[in-house]
Amino acid sequence: MYLTQLRTAVIVLITIISKIQRAYILISSIMAFYVLIIKEKEDETGVTYRFGPHEDRLGSLWIDKFSGEVKELQETPEQNSQAFFQRSAVKVWQDWKKGSFPEKISWAS
C-alpha cells in the first residue's frame, strides 16, 4: 500500500514539474525585451553609448558619425549579451540615419 501511494505521489510530482516547465518556456518566449541606451561621450568622429537591461549592467558601443559603422566595445554582463548589443546597434544606427545622436533612448519589443 505504501509503495502504491509513493508511486502515485511521484507521478503527480512529475506531472506538476512538467507543466511548470512548459509554462516557463511559454512565458520566456513571450516576455518583453528592453534595452536602455545612454550616450556616454561624443566627438567629431563618433559617439559612444552604454547599453543594457538597466543602469547597473551596461556594455558599450561606438558608432562612426560618417559611415554608420557600429562596434561593440564592451559586452553587457548578461547571459545573452549579443542580443542586447544587436538591438542597441540597430536603434543607434536608425537614429544615425536621421542625423540624430540622442542622449537617452531605448529598445523595447
Tab-separated table of C-alpha atoms in Angstrom:
chain	number	residue	atom	x	y	z
A	1	MET	CA	0.000	0.000	0.000
A	2	TYR	CA	2.784	2.428	0.929
A	3	LEU	CA	4.611	1.804	-2.368
A	4	THR	CA	1.423	2.442	-4.355
A	5	GLN	CA	0.887	5.789	-2.595
A	6	LEU	CA	4.522	6.725	-3.096
A	7	ARG	CA	4.372	5.804	-6.790
A	8	THR	CA	1.205	7.899	-7.204
A	9	ALA	CA	2.841	10.873	-5.440
A	10	VAL	CA	5.897	10.640	-7.707
A	11	ILE	CA	3.729	10.551	-10.835
A	12	VAL	CA	1.762	13.604	-9.637
A	13	LEU	CA	5.006	15.444	-8.849
A	14	ILE	CA	6.470	14.648	-12.280
A	15	THR	CA	3.260	15.871	-13.940
A	16	ILE	CA	3.376	19.153	-11.985
A	17	ILE	CA	7.053	19.722	-12.813
A	18	SER	CA	6.377	19.043	-16.485
A	19	LYS	CA	3.547	21.617	-16.525
A	20	ILE	CA	5.718	24.192	-14.764
A	21	GLN	CA	8.500	23.685	-17.333
A	22	ARG	CA	6.073	24.125	-20.237
A	23	ALA	CA	4.648	27.287	-18.645
A	24	TYR	CA	8.150	28.691	-18.128
A	25	ILE	CA	9.058	28.055	-21.773
A	26	LEU	CA	5.851	29.755	-22.912
A	27	ILE	CA	6.399	32.775	-20.658
A	28	SER	CA	10.042	33.071	-21.723
A	29	SER	CA	9.052	33.156	-25.374
A	30	ILE	CA	6.549	35.997	-24.933
A	31	MET	CA	8.421	38.165	-22.440
A	32	ALA	CA	9.273	41.698	-23.475
A	33	PHE	CA	12.832	42.711	-24.280
A	34	TYR	CA	14.078	46.096	-23.059
A	35	VAL	CA	17.426	47.779	-23.670
A	36	LEU	CA	18.432	51.092	-22.119
A	37	ILE	CA	20.857	53.118	-24.283
A	38	ILE	CA	22.660	56.149	-22.813
A	39	LYS	CA	25.110	58.444	-24.590
A	40	GLU	CA	28.466	58.411	-22.810
A	41	LYS	CA	30.565	60.710	-24.989
A	42	GLU	CA	30.658	62.304	-28.411
A	43	ASP	CA	33.431	63.781	-30.514
A	44	GLU	CA	33.862	64.816	-34.153
A	45	THR	CA	34.266	61.211	-35.389
A	46	GLY	CA	31.834	59.154	-33.328
A	47	VAL	CA	29.570	58.599	-30.361
A	48	THR	CA	29.970	56.103	-27.527
A	49	TYR	CA	26.839	54.674	-25.934
A	50	ARG	CA	26.342	52.456	-22.881
A	51	PHE	CA	23.597	49.824	-23.224
A	52	GLY	CA	21.970	47.051	-21.225
A	53	PRO	CA	18.906	45.968	-19.281
A	54	HIS	CA	19.390	48.659	-16.605
A	55	GLU	CA	21.974	51.219	-15.487
A	56	ASP	CA	23.876	48.790	-13.242
A	57	ARG	CA	24.660	46.258	-16.008
A	58	LEU	CA	25.842	48.108	-19.115
A	59	GLY	CA	28.090	47.324	-22.038
A	60	SER	CA	29.300	49.923	-24.533
A	61	LEU	CA	29.308	50.522	-28.268
A	62	TRP	CA	30.666	53.127	-30.638
A	63	ILE	CA	29.112	54.445	-33.848
A	64	ASP	CA	31.089	56.207	-36.562
A	65	LYS	CA	29.355	59.505	-37.388
A	66	PHE	CA	30.336	59.334	-41.057
A	67	SER	CA	29.867	55.692	-42.069
A	68	GLY	CA	27.323	54.477	-39.504
A	69	GLU	CA	29.577	51.541	-38.616
A	70	VAL	CA	28.787	50.234	-35.114
A	71	LYS	CA	31.381	48.430	-32.983
A	72	GLU	CA	30.882	46.709	-29.647
A	73	LEU	CA	33.464	47.972	-27.168
A	74	GLN	CA	32.341	46.015	-24.113
A	75	GLU	CA	29.722	43.289	-23.658
A	76	THR	CA	26.949	43.596	-21.120
A	77	PRO	CA	27.460	41.263	-18.161
A	78	GLU	CA	24.292	39.392	-19.172
A	79	GLN	CA	23.916	35.820	-20.354
A	80	ASN	CA	22.513	36.968	-23.733
A	81	SER	CA	24.850	39.912	-24.261
A	82	GLN	CA	24.789	39.631	-28.077
A	83	ALA	CA	21.018	40.166	-28.104
A	84	PHE	CA	21.472	43.417	-26.158
A	85	PHE	CA	24.241	44.586	-28.493
A	86	GLN	CA	22.340	43.758	-31.680
A	87	ARG	CA	19.218	45.634	-30.586
A	88	SER	CA	21.248	48.610	-29.360
A	89	ALA	CA	23.233	48.736	-32.591
A	90	VAL	CA	20.047	48.744	-34.683
A	91	LYS	CA	18.463	51.514	-32.597
A	92	VAL	CA	21.598	53.714	-32.645
A	93	TRP	CA	22.021	53.123	-36.391
A	94	GLN	CA	18.385	54.084	-37.064
A	95	ASP	CA	18.950	57.394	-35.251
A	96	TRP	CA	22.250	57.898	-37.125
A	97	LYS	CA	20.334	57.607	-40.419
A	98	LYS	CA	18.148	60.515	-39.227
A	99	GLY	CA	21.262	62.518	-38.284
A	100	SER	CA	20.436	62.225	-34.594
A	101	PHE	CA	22.523	61.147	-31.598
A	102	PRO	CA	20.098	61.272	-28.650
A	103	GLU	CA	21.246	61.431	-25.030
A	104	LYS	CA	18.999	58.580	-23.900
A	105	ILE	CA	16.979	56.087	-25.948
A	106	SER	CA	15.667	52.569	-25.574
A	107	TRP	CA	14.655	49.478	-27.495
A	108	ALA	CA	11.546	47.629	-26.433
A	109	SER	CA	9.904	44.660	-28.089
